[in-house]
Short mmCIF file of C-alpha atoms and ligand atoms in Angstrom, two decimals:
data_model
loop_
_atom_site.label_atom_id
_atom_site.label_comp_id
_atom_site.label_asym_id
_atom_site.label_seq_id
_atom_site.Cartn_x
_atom_site.Cartn_y
_atom_site.Cartn_z
CA MET A 1 -68.67 -8.49 -6.45
CA ASN A 2 -69.74 -6.87 -3.21
CA PRO A 3 -71.83 -3.81 -4.31
CA SER A 4 -70.56 -1.62 -1.48
CA ILE A 5 -66.95 -2.24 -2.56
CA SER A 6 -67.63 -1.40 -6.20
CA ALA A 7 -69.55 1.78 -5.23
CA GLU A 8 -66.64 2.93 -3.10
CA ALA A 9 -64.17 2.18 -5.89
CA THR A 10 -66.08 4.40 -8.32
CA LEU A 11 -66.39 7.23 -5.81
CA THR A 12 -62.75 7.30 -4.69
CA ARG A 13 -60.73 9.68 -6.83
CA GLY A 14 -56.99 9.47 -6.72
CA PRO A 15 -54.08 11.45 -8.20
CA LEU A 16 -54.38 9.62 -11.54
CA ASP A 17 -57.99 10.81 -11.94
CA ASP A 18 -56.83 14.37 -11.21
CA ALA A 19 -53.92 14.10 -13.64
CA LYS A 20 -56.21 12.78 -16.38
CA ALA A 21 -58.80 15.49 -15.72
CA GLN A 22 -56.07 18.15 -16.01
CA LEU A 23 -54.91 16.62 -19.29
CA ALA A 24 -58.50 16.60 -20.59
CA GLN A 25 -58.85 20.31 -19.72
CA ALA A 26 -55.61 21.11 -21.57
CA VAL A 27 -56.65 19.04 -24.58
CA ALA A 28 -59.99 20.89 -24.69
CA GLN A 29 -58.05 24.17 -25.13
CA LEU A 30 -55.88 22.75 -27.93
CA ASP A 31 -56.74 21.18 -31.24
CA VAL A 32 -55.86 17.59 -30.33
CA SER A 33 -57.18 14.41 -31.95
CA GLU A 34 -58.81 11.77 -29.80
CA GLY A 35 -56.00 9.33 -30.64
CA VAL A 36 -53.26 11.70 -29.47
CA HIS A 37 -55.25 12.47 -26.31
CA ARG A 38 -55.52 8.73 -25.63
CA MET A 39 -51.78 8.33 -26.20
CA LEU A 40 -50.95 11.14 -23.77
CA ALA A 41 -53.29 9.69 -21.15
CA THR A 42 -51.40 6.36 -21.28
CA SER A 43 -47.93 5.53 -19.93
CA ARG A 44 -45.52 4.37 -22.59
CA ARG A 45 -43.89 1.75 -20.37
CA GLU A 46 -44.66 0.35 -16.92
CA MET A 47 -42.73 -2.12 -14.83
CA ALA A 48 -44.01 -3.74 -11.63
CA VAL A 49 -41.46 -5.71 -9.64
CA ALA A 50 -41.27 -7.65 -6.39
CA VAL A 51 -38.47 -6.42 -4.15
CA PRO A 52 -37.42 -9.11 -1.67
CA LEU A 53 -35.40 -7.90 1.32
CA ARG A 54 -33.27 -9.96 3.70
CA ARG A 55 -33.92 -8.17 6.97
CA ASP A 56 -31.29 -7.66 9.65
CA ASP A 57 -32.91 -10.41 11.78
CA GLY A 58 -32.60 -12.92 8.90
CA SER A 59 -36.28 -12.92 7.92
CA ILE A 60 -37.42 -12.04 4.40
CA ALA A 61 -39.87 -9.28 3.53
CA VAL A 62 -41.22 -8.58 0.04
CA TYR A 63 -42.23 -5.13 -1.20
CA GLU A 64 -43.96 -3.94 -4.36
CA GLY A 65 -41.92 -1.69 -6.62
CA PHE A 66 -42.78 0.23 -9.78
CA ARG A 67 -41.17 2.29 -12.51
CA VAL A 68 -43.44 4.09 -14.96
CA GLN A 69 -42.24 5.97 -18.04
CA HIS A 70 -45.01 8.19 -19.28
CA ASN A 71 -43.51 9.77 -22.39
CA PHE A 72 -40.28 9.93 -24.41
CA SER A 73 -41.22 12.37 -27.19
CA ARG A 74 -38.86 15.12 -25.99
CA GLY A 75 -36.05 12.93 -24.66
CA PRO A 76 -35.20 10.26 -22.08
CA ALA A 77 -37.64 9.77 -19.21
CA LYS A 78 -36.87 11.54 -15.93
CA GLY A 79 -38.44 11.36 -12.50
CA GLY A 80 -38.03 10.70 -8.81
CA LEU A 81 -38.01 7.51 -6.77
CA ARG A 82 -40.37 7.43 -3.79
CA PHE A 83 -40.22 5.16 -0.74
CA SER A 84 -43.61 5.28 0.98
CA THR A 85 -46.30 2.81 2.00
CA ALA A 86 -48.80 4.93 0.03
CA VAL A 87 -47.05 4.04 -3.26
CA ASP A 88 -49.21 2.18 -5.77
CA LEU A 89 -49.22 1.88 -9.54
CA ASP A 90 -51.83 4.57 -10.14
CA GLU A 91 -49.99 7.08 -7.95
CA VAL A 92 -46.76 6.41 -9.84
CA ARG A 93 -48.60 6.77 -13.17
CA ALA A 94 -49.97 10.17 -12.13
CA LEU A 95 -46.58 11.37 -10.91
CA ALA A 96 -44.93 10.21 -14.16
CA MET A 97 -47.49 12.12 -16.24
CA TRP A 98 -46.94 15.29 -14.20
CA MET A 99 -43.18 14.89 -14.78
CA THR A 100 -43.74 14.91 -18.56
CA TRP A 101 -45.61 18.22 -18.33
CA LYS A 102 -43.10 19.70 -15.88
CA CYS A 103 -40.09 18.90 -18.08
CA ALA A 104 -41.86 20.32 -21.15
CA LEU A 105 -43.00 23.45 -19.31
CA VAL A 106 -39.49 24.40 -18.17
CA ASP A 107 -38.09 23.20 -21.49
CA VAL A 108 -35.69 20.51 -20.36
CA PRO A 109 -35.18 17.71 -22.94
CA TYR A 110 -36.88 14.90 -21.06
CA GLY A 111 -40.08 12.93 -20.89
CA GLY A 112 -41.66 12.01 -17.56
CA ALA A 113 -41.12 8.99 -15.33
CA LYS A 114 -41.57 8.03 -11.69
CA GLY A 115 -40.68 5.12 -9.47
CA GLY A 116 -41.71 3.87 -6.09
CA VAL A 117 -41.34 1.13 -3.53
CA ALA A 118 -44.20 0.58 -1.07
CA ILE A 119 -42.02 0.66 2.03
CA GLU A 120 -41.83 2.88 5.13
CA PRO A 121 -38.16 3.90 5.23
CA ARG A 122 -38.34 4.95 8.89
CA ASP A 123 -38.96 1.30 9.84
CA HIS A 124 -35.65 0.11 8.33
CA SER A 125 -31.95 0.25 9.14
CA VAL A 126 -29.50 1.86 6.70
CA GLY A 127 -28.32 -1.61 5.71
CA GLU A 128 -31.87 -2.74 4.89
CA LEU A 129 -32.54 0.42 2.86
CA GLU A 130 -29.35 -0.16 0.91
CA ARG A 131 -30.36 -3.77 0.12
CA VAL A 132 -33.87 -2.71 -0.94
CA THR A 133 -32.48 0.05 -3.16
CA ARG A 134 -29.91 -2.20 -4.81
CA ARG A 135 -32.44 -5.01 -5.41
CA TYR A 136 -35.05 -2.60 -6.79
CA THR A 137 -32.37 -1.07 -9.05
CA SER A 138 -31.30 -4.46 -10.36
CA GLU A 139 -34.96 -5.33 -11.10
CA ILE A 140 -35.59 -2.15 -13.13
CA LEU A 141 -32.07 -2.06 -14.60
CA PRO A 142 -33.13 -2.99 -18.15
CA ILE A 143 -35.22 0.17 -18.48
CA ILE A 144 -33.03 2.83 -16.80
CA GLY A 145 -29.86 4.52 -18.00
CA PRO A 146 -28.53 8.00 -18.80
CA ASP A 147 -30.14 7.91 -22.26
CA MET A 148 -33.27 6.04 -21.18
CA ASP A 149 -34.59 6.98 -17.76
CA ILE A 150 -32.82 8.90 -15.00
CA PRO A 151 -34.13 8.58 -11.41
CA ALA A 152 -33.75 11.28 -8.71
CA PRO A 153 -34.71 11.61 -5.03
CA ASP A 154 -38.35 12.04 -3.94
CA ILE A 155 -40.29 11.30 -0.75
CA GLY A 156 -38.34 8.95 1.50
CA THR A 157 -35.19 8.82 -0.66
CA ASP A 158 -32.11 11.03 -0.75
CA GLU A 159 -28.62 11.47 -2.19
CA ARG A 160 -27.40 8.32 -0.46
CA THR A 161 -30.15 6.33 -2.24
CA MET A 162 -28.95 7.82 -5.54
CA ALA A 163 -25.36 6.80 -4.77
CA TRP A 164 -26.51 3.16 -4.27
CA ILE A 165 -28.48 3.20 -7.53
CA MET A 166 -25.51 4.68 -9.40
CA ASP A 167 -23.16 2.07 -7.93
CA THR A 168 -25.50 -0.87 -8.66
CA TYR A 169 -26.05 0.29 -12.23
CA SER A 170 -22.33 0.96 -12.75
CA ALA A 171 -21.37 -2.46 -11.34
CA SER A 172 -23.65 -4.13 -13.90
CA LYS A 173 -22.06 -2.14 -16.75
CA GLY A 174 -18.48 -2.62 -15.60
CA HIS A 175 -17.72 1.09 -15.50
CA THR A 176 -18.91 4.17 -13.61
CA VAL A 177 -22.02 5.80 -15.10
CA PRO A 178 -22.68 9.00 -13.12
CA GLY A 179 -25.42 10.19 -15.51
CA VAL A 180 -27.82 7.36 -14.58
CA VAL A 181 -29.19 9.34 -11.59
CA THR A 182 -29.35 12.95 -10.46
CA GLY A 183 -29.45 14.28 -6.91
CA LYS A 184 -26.17 12.42 -6.23
CA PRO A 185 -23.72 13.44 -3.51
CA ILE A 186 -21.40 16.21 -4.75
CA ALA A 187 -18.39 13.90 -4.28
CA LEU A 188 -19.88 11.53 -6.89
CA GLY A 189 -20.63 14.16 -9.51
CA GLY A 190 -23.74 15.74 -7.99
CA SER A 191 -24.43 19.34 -8.91
CA LEU A 192 -23.76 22.20 -6.59
CA GLY A 193 -27.16 23.69 -5.73
CA ARG A 194 -29.18 20.52 -6.54
CA ALA A 195 -30.08 19.68 -2.94
CA SER A 196 -31.93 22.97 -2.43
CA ALA A 197 -32.97 23.57 -6.06
CA THR A 198 -36.63 22.57 -5.71
CA SER A 199 -37.01 24.78 -2.64
CA ARG A 200 -35.17 27.68 -4.28
CA GLY A 201 -37.54 27.43 -7.24
CA VAL A 202 -40.59 27.26 -4.94
CA ALA A 203 -39.50 30.43 -3.12
CA HIS A 204 -38.63 32.11 -6.44
CA VAL A 205 -42.14 31.65 -7.89
CA ALA A 206 -43.76 32.37 -4.53
CA LEU A 207 -42.10 35.80 -4.62
CA LEU A 208 -43.17 36.35 -8.24
CA ALA A 209 -46.74 35.38 -7.30
CA MET A 210 -46.67 37.73 -4.30
CA ALA A 211 -45.40 40.58 -6.48
CA SER A 212 -48.22 39.91 -8.97
CA ARG A 213 -50.72 40.38 -6.15
CA GLY A 214 -48.96 43.45 -4.74
CA LEU A 215 -47.79 41.61 -1.62
CA GLU A 216 -44.47 42.80 -0.22
CA PRO A 217 -42.39 40.00 1.34
CA ALA A 218 -41.75 42.03 4.48
CA ARG A 219 -45.51 42.33 5.07
CA ALA A 220 -46.38 38.76 4.10
CA SER A 221 -46.77 35.60 6.16
CA ALA A 222 -46.45 31.97 5.10
CA ALA A 223 -47.13 28.45 6.32
CA VAL A 224 -45.26 25.44 4.95
CA GLN A 225 -46.60 21.88 5.11
CA GLY A 226 -43.76 19.33 5.21
CA PHE A 227 -40.26 19.94 6.51
CA GLY A 228 -38.33 17.55 4.29
CA LYS A 229 -36.09 18.13 1.30
CA VAL A 230 -38.52 20.63 -0.25
CA GLY A 231 -40.34 22.24 2.70
CA ARG A 232 -37.35 22.95 4.93
CA ASP A 233 -35.37 25.05 2.46
CA ALA A 234 -38.52 26.61 0.98
CA ALA A 235 -39.25 27.94 4.48
CA ARG A 236 -35.64 29.09 4.81
CA PHE A 237 -35.54 30.88 1.43
CA LEU A 238 -38.89 32.58 2.11
CA GLN A 239 -37.61 33.76 5.47
CA GLU A 240 -34.38 35.01 3.89
CA ALA A 241 -36.52 37.00 1.44
CA GLY A 242 -38.22 38.74 4.38
CA VAL A 243 -41.42 36.67 4.60
CA THR A 244 -42.62 35.79 8.12
CA VAL A 245 -42.87 32.00 8.21
CA VAL A 246 -45.38 31.44 10.99
CA ALA A 247 -45.93 27.69 10.84
CA VAL A 248 -44.49 24.44 9.51
CA SER A 249 -45.56 20.83 9.86
CA ASP A 250 -44.24 17.32 9.35
CA VAL A 251 -45.81 13.87 9.56
CA ASP A 252 -45.75 14.04 13.39
CA GLY A 253 -47.31 17.46 13.98
CA ALA A 254 -47.06 21.21 13.43
CA VAL A 255 -45.61 24.24 15.20
CA VAL A 256 -46.71 27.88 15.05
CA ASN A 257 -45.30 31.23 16.10
CA GLU A 258 -47.28 34.29 15.00
CA GLY A 259 -44.14 36.42 15.31
CA GLY A 260 -42.24 34.14 12.92
CA LEU A 261 -40.32 30.90 13.40
CA ASP A 262 -36.54 30.86 13.45
CA VAL A 263 -36.31 28.36 10.58
CA MET A 264 -32.59 27.62 10.97
CA ARG A 265 -32.98 26.93 14.69
CA LEU A 266 -36.02 24.75 13.96
CA ALA A 267 -33.99 22.84 11.36
CA ALA A 268 -31.31 22.16 13.99
CA HIS A 269 -34.05 20.93 16.36
CA VAL A 270 -35.36 18.56 13.64
CA ASP A 271 -31.85 17.27 12.96
CA THR A 272 -31.50 16.40 16.65
CA THR A 273 -34.99 15.06 17.45
CA GLY A 274 -36.33 13.93 14.05
CA SER A 275 -39.47 16.07 14.28
CA VAL A 276 -40.69 19.68 14.39
CA ARG A 277 -42.64 18.83 17.55
CA GLY A 278 -41.23 19.99 20.87
CA PHE A 279 -39.47 23.03 19.37
CA ASP A 280 -39.04 25.60 22.13
CA GLY A 281 -39.43 28.59 19.78
CA ALA A 282 -43.07 27.85 18.93
CA ASP A 283 -46.41 26.47 20.11
CA GLU A 284 -47.78 23.11 19.03
CA LEU A 285 -50.55 23.10 16.45
CA ASP A 286 -52.81 20.39 15.10
CA ARG A 287 -50.97 19.02 12.06
CA ASP A 288 -53.68 19.56 9.47
CA ALA A 289 -54.84 22.90 10.94
CA LEU A 290 -51.75 24.42 9.28
CA LEU A 291 -53.54 24.30 5.93
CA THR A 292 -56.27 26.69 7.05
CA LEU A 293 -54.14 29.14 9.05
CA ASP A 294 -54.65 32.86 8.42
CA VAL A 295 -51.54 33.46 6.29
CA ASP A 296 -50.90 35.10 2.91
CA VAL A 297 -49.02 32.22 1.33
CA LEU A 298 -49.56 28.50 1.84
CA VAL A 299 -46.87 26.10 0.62
CA PRO A 300 -48.01 22.45 0.68
CA ALA A 301 -44.67 20.61 0.37
CA ALA A 302 -45.44 17.11 1.65
CA LEU A 303 -47.94 14.86 -0.12
CA GLU A 304 -50.61 14.80 -2.80
CA GLY A 305 -54.31 15.24 -2.10
CA VAL A 306 -54.06 17.32 1.08
CA ILE A 307 -56.16 20.30 -0.04
CA THR A 308 -59.56 18.76 -0.65
CA GLU A 309 -63.13 19.90 -1.16
CA ASP A 310 -63.53 19.58 2.62
CA ASN A 311 -60.84 22.04 3.67
CA ALA A 312 -60.53 24.23 0.52
CA PRO A 313 -63.41 26.52 1.59
CA ASP A 314 -61.44 27.24 4.80
CA VAL A 315 -58.05 27.97 3.20
CA LYS A 316 -57.31 31.59 4.11
CA ALA A 317 -54.14 32.09 2.12
CA SER A 318 -54.58 34.17 -1.03
CA ILE A 319 -51.68 32.34 -2.72
CA VAL A 320 -51.02 28.59 -2.73
CA VAL A 321 -47.63 27.53 -4.08
CA GLU A 322 -47.55 23.78 -4.72
CA GLY A 323 -44.16 22.56 -3.52
CA ALA A 324 -45.51 18.99 -3.47
CA ASN A 325 -46.80 17.15 -6.51
CA GLY A 326 -50.59 17.08 -6.71
CA PRO A 327 -51.38 18.53 -3.27
CA THR A 328 -54.67 20.06 -4.47
CA THR A 329 -57.44 17.76 -5.67
CA GLN A 330 -59.40 18.68 -8.77
CA ALA A 331 -62.50 19.54 -6.70
CA ALA A 332 -60.46 21.70 -4.30
CA ASP A 333 -58.81 23.45 -7.22
CA GLU A 334 -62.20 24.57 -8.51
CA ILE A 335 -63.18 25.86 -5.06
CA LEU A 336 -59.92 27.82 -4.70
CA THR A 337 -60.32 29.28 -8.20
CA ASP A 338 -63.90 30.39 -7.41
CA ARG A 339 -62.56 32.04 -4.26
CA ASP A 340 -59.89 33.89 -6.29
CA VAL A 341 -57.02 32.10 -4.58
CA LEU A 342 -53.96 32.14 -6.85
CA VAL A 343 -52.70 28.57 -7.17
CA VAL A 344 -49.18 28.24 -8.57
CA PRO A 345 -49.34 24.69 -9.95
CA ASP A 346 -46.86 21.98 -9.01
CA ILE A 347 -45.50 21.54 -12.53
CA LEU A 348 -44.31 25.15 -12.36
CA ALA A 349 -43.73 25.69 -8.62
CA ASN A 350 -41.55 22.65 -7.91
CA ALA A 351 -39.79 22.44 -11.29
CA GLY A 352 -36.53 23.78 -9.81
CA GLY A 353 -35.55 20.22 -8.89
CA VAL A 354 -35.75 18.84 -12.40
CA ILE A 355 -34.14 21.94 -13.86
CA VAL A 356 -31.02 21.46 -11.74
CA SER A 357 -31.25 17.68 -12.24
CA TYR A 358 -30.93 18.48 -15.93
CA PHE A 359 -27.91 20.68 -15.17
CA GLU A 360 -26.44 17.81 -13.12
CA TRP A 361 -26.98 15.34 -15.98
CA VAL A 362 -25.27 17.73 -18.40
CA GLN A 363 -22.35 18.14 -15.97
CA SER A 364 -22.14 14.37 -15.33
CA ASN A 365 -22.14 13.56 -19.04
CA GLN A 366 -19.42 16.16 -19.63
CA ALA A 367 -17.50 15.43 -16.41
CA TYR A 368 -17.31 19.16 -15.72
CA GLN A 369 -18.65 20.99 -12.68
CA TRP A 370 -20.31 24.39 -12.81
CA ARG A 371 -20.05 27.03 -10.10
CA GLU A 372 -23.00 27.15 -7.66
CA SER A 373 -23.74 30.77 -8.58
CA GLU A 374 -23.97 29.70 -12.24
CA VAL A 375 -26.40 26.90 -11.35
CA ASN A 376 -28.61 29.20 -9.25
CA GLU A 377 -28.61 31.95 -11.84
CA ARG A 378 -29.64 29.59 -14.67
CA LEU A 379 -32.28 28.05 -12.41
CA GLY A 380 -33.74 31.48 -11.67
CA GLU A 381 -33.81 32.36 -15.38
CA ARG A 382 -35.73 29.23 -16.32
CA MET A 383 -38.22 29.61 -13.46
CA THR A 384 -38.85 33.25 -14.38
CA ASN A 385 -39.30 32.40 -18.08
CA ALA A 386 -41.75 29.61 -17.27
CA TRP A 387 -43.65 31.88 -14.87
CA HIS A 388 -44.07 34.61 -17.50
CA ALA A 389 -45.10 32.10 -20.17
CA VAL A 390 -47.80 30.71 -17.86
CA VAL A 391 -49.06 34.16 -16.80
CA GLU A 392 -49.22 35.28 -20.42
CA HIS A 393 -51.01 32.14 -21.63
CA ALA A 394 -53.50 32.36 -18.75
CA GLY A 395 -54.14 36.02 -19.58
CA VAL A 396 -54.70 35.41 -23.29
CA HIS A 397 -56.91 32.34 -22.83
CA GLY A 398 -58.65 33.35 -19.60
CA THR A 399 -57.61 30.19 -17.75
CA THR A 400 -56.14 29.32 -14.38
CA TYR A 401 -52.38 29.04 -14.08
CA ARG A 402 -52.69 25.26 -13.83
CA GLU A 403 -54.66 25.06 -17.06
CA ALA A 404 -52.21 27.40 -18.77
CA ALA A 405 -49.15 25.49 -17.55
CA THR A 406 -50.59 22.11 -18.56
CA ALA A 407 -51.73 23.39 -21.96
CA LEU A 408 -48.32 24.92 -22.72
CA ALA A 409 -46.59 21.69 -21.73
CA VAL A 410 -48.98 19.40 -23.61
CA LYS A 411 -48.59 21.55 -26.71
CA ARG A 412 -44.80 21.16 -26.60
CA VAL A 413 -45.02 17.38 -26.16
CA ILE A 414 -47.46 17.12 -29.09
CA GLU A 415 -45.19 19.28 -31.24
CA ALA A 416 -42.27 16.91 -30.58
CA HIS A 417 -44.49 13.90 -31.22
CA ASP A 418 -45.75 15.33 -34.52
CA LEU A 419 -42.22 16.16 -35.70
CA ARG A 420 -41.01 12.65 -34.96
CA GLY A 421 -44.12 10.95 -36.33
CA LEU A 422 -45.72 7.76 -35.11
CA TYR A 423 -43.55 4.67 -35.57
CA PRO A 424 -43.94 2.66 -37.78
P1 NAD B 501 -39.27 14.22 2.01
O1 NAD B 501 -39.52 12.79 2.28
O2 NAD B 501 -37.88 14.76 2.06
O3 NAD B 501 -40.17 15.13 2.99
C1 NAD B 501 -41.54 14.97 3.16
C2 NAD B 501 -41.96 15.78 4.37
O4 NAD B 501 -43.40 15.75 4.49
C3 NAD B 501 -41.42 15.25 5.69
O5 NAD B 501 -41.08 16.33 6.52
C4 NAD B 501 -42.62 14.51 6.28
O6 NAD B 501 -42.57 14.39 7.70
C5 NAD B 501 -43.73 15.43 5.83
N1 NAD B 501 -45.06 14.84 5.87
C6 NAD B 501 -45.46 13.60 5.51
N2 NAD B 501 -46.78 13.46 5.73
C7 NAD B 501 -47.21 14.65 6.20
C8 NAD B 501 -48.49 15.13 6.62
N3 NAD B 501 -49.56 14.37 6.56
N4 NAD B 501 -48.58 16.42 7.06
C9 NAD B 501 -47.48 17.20 7.13
N5 NAD B 501 -46.26 16.80 6.75
C10 NAD B 501 -46.14 15.54 6.30
O7 NAD B 501 -39.92 14.49 0.56
P2 NAD B 501 -39.61 15.71 -0.41
O8 NAD B 501 -38.56 15.30 -1.38
O9 NAD B 501 -39.46 16.98 0.37
O10 NAD B 501 -40.97 15.74 -1.25
C11 NAD B 501 -42.12 16.45 -0.81
C12 NAD B 501 -43.03 16.69 -2.00
O11 NAD B 501 -42.34 17.46 -2.99
C13 NAD B 501 -43.50 15.42 -2.74
O12 NAD B 501 -44.79 15.64 -3.26
C14 NAD B 501 -42.51 15.31 -3.88
O13 NAD B 501 -43.00 14.54 -4.95
C15 NAD B 501 -42.36 16.77 -4.23
N6 NAD B 501 -41.15 17.11 -5.00
C16 NAD B 501 -39.91 16.82 -4.51
C17 NAD B 501 -38.79 17.19 -5.23
C18 NAD B 501 -37.40 16.96 -4.72
O14 NAD B 501 -36.45 17.44 -5.37
N7 NAD B 501 -37.20 16.30 -3.59
C19 NAD B 501 -38.94 17.82 -6.48
C20 NAD B 501 -40.22 18.12 -6.94
C21 NAD B 501 -41.32 17.74 -6.17
#
């Protein structure tokens, strides 16, 4: 083997290394046997599939697809489906593990899963995306289902993707099975409040974190990385709470207005042009400079691994609320902790999505729709409970919020595992 390649491979840390390091930290706090630790560090089931696509011009492309189910101790597996060229098996494994902890932390009866197809959705027509989704669904069909594994939207997928999955699955069963996915269109049994649930939860804990640091919303400023399903409404909810949202970014660039962006007007601009760039109510900013802006609250809501040991020393926000999964690398996390930056970890901050996905699954299985106010109220309750549990655990054990959240979650998964016993 080429020595330079192997050296690089050992030096490059990815999300799975971070997820495993976080698990190891949690295990160190708890009385966990080596065997159970090894079990929790390993996915229970992994499926890699080829997804052939007949393109609109008649040619055939083939994409890699994955579905990873990390744990089932507390219930069926649950997790998003991502369409992105960055998707690989290790990323999906990390995201599935984080889903297990997230579901346990907010006490929804699921284990963790994640799926992905290594495709750039912006390069494809709606027809091509539908064919890719249906083919991927048919490939992973044996391992999904309302009692087995329930996908939801993530990066590059949306409620339309969920409708195609639901239809493909239902066609194979011969009857409609709405509970096989969450994040569906309302007309197909989606839950009121699901589309903005992750963002609502992000804003909810951001406000709790600000209160814990004596920061009044009306005097606070925020920057949000990513203006997709999570970032856009997180910015909106923060603004509605009185926070001055000074900057947002997307894959194409960033915009800044020290006096505060008009988030709704910016959203209309993005709907028309496809990007935050060129918005007349703000100045352009280097995309990645958003992360080190002089704001009180930073909300990374795009990708993993964006706050690194290189830029963490320059982060000026005193609170980081992880809207995205895994946006802070392990090394960056240590730097932020040393600098007394309060990091609200992903498995707490963005859990609003899976909480309302759970509500949607309950409603789908019962064929009964709740009022939106009911959904939002129950979401707020669960986020607040999880927040207080994490703060209390961190206080008692002298840990960061991430360590506390992971330890609480791991403890619950182990409890379920112990009660069930190891088969056979
Ligand atoms: P999305 O595809 O709807 O939006 C992603 C956004 O990030 C887009 O605006 C995109 O332009 C932007 N982006 C991509 N690369 C960027 C870069 N380098 N710099 C700045 N912006 C960039 O995806 P989403 O559903 O909003 O997911 C975002 C994150 O939140 C992911 O980590 C996802 O796993 C996590 N998450 C999503 C949900 C959910 O309900 N959708 C729930 C929990 C966690």
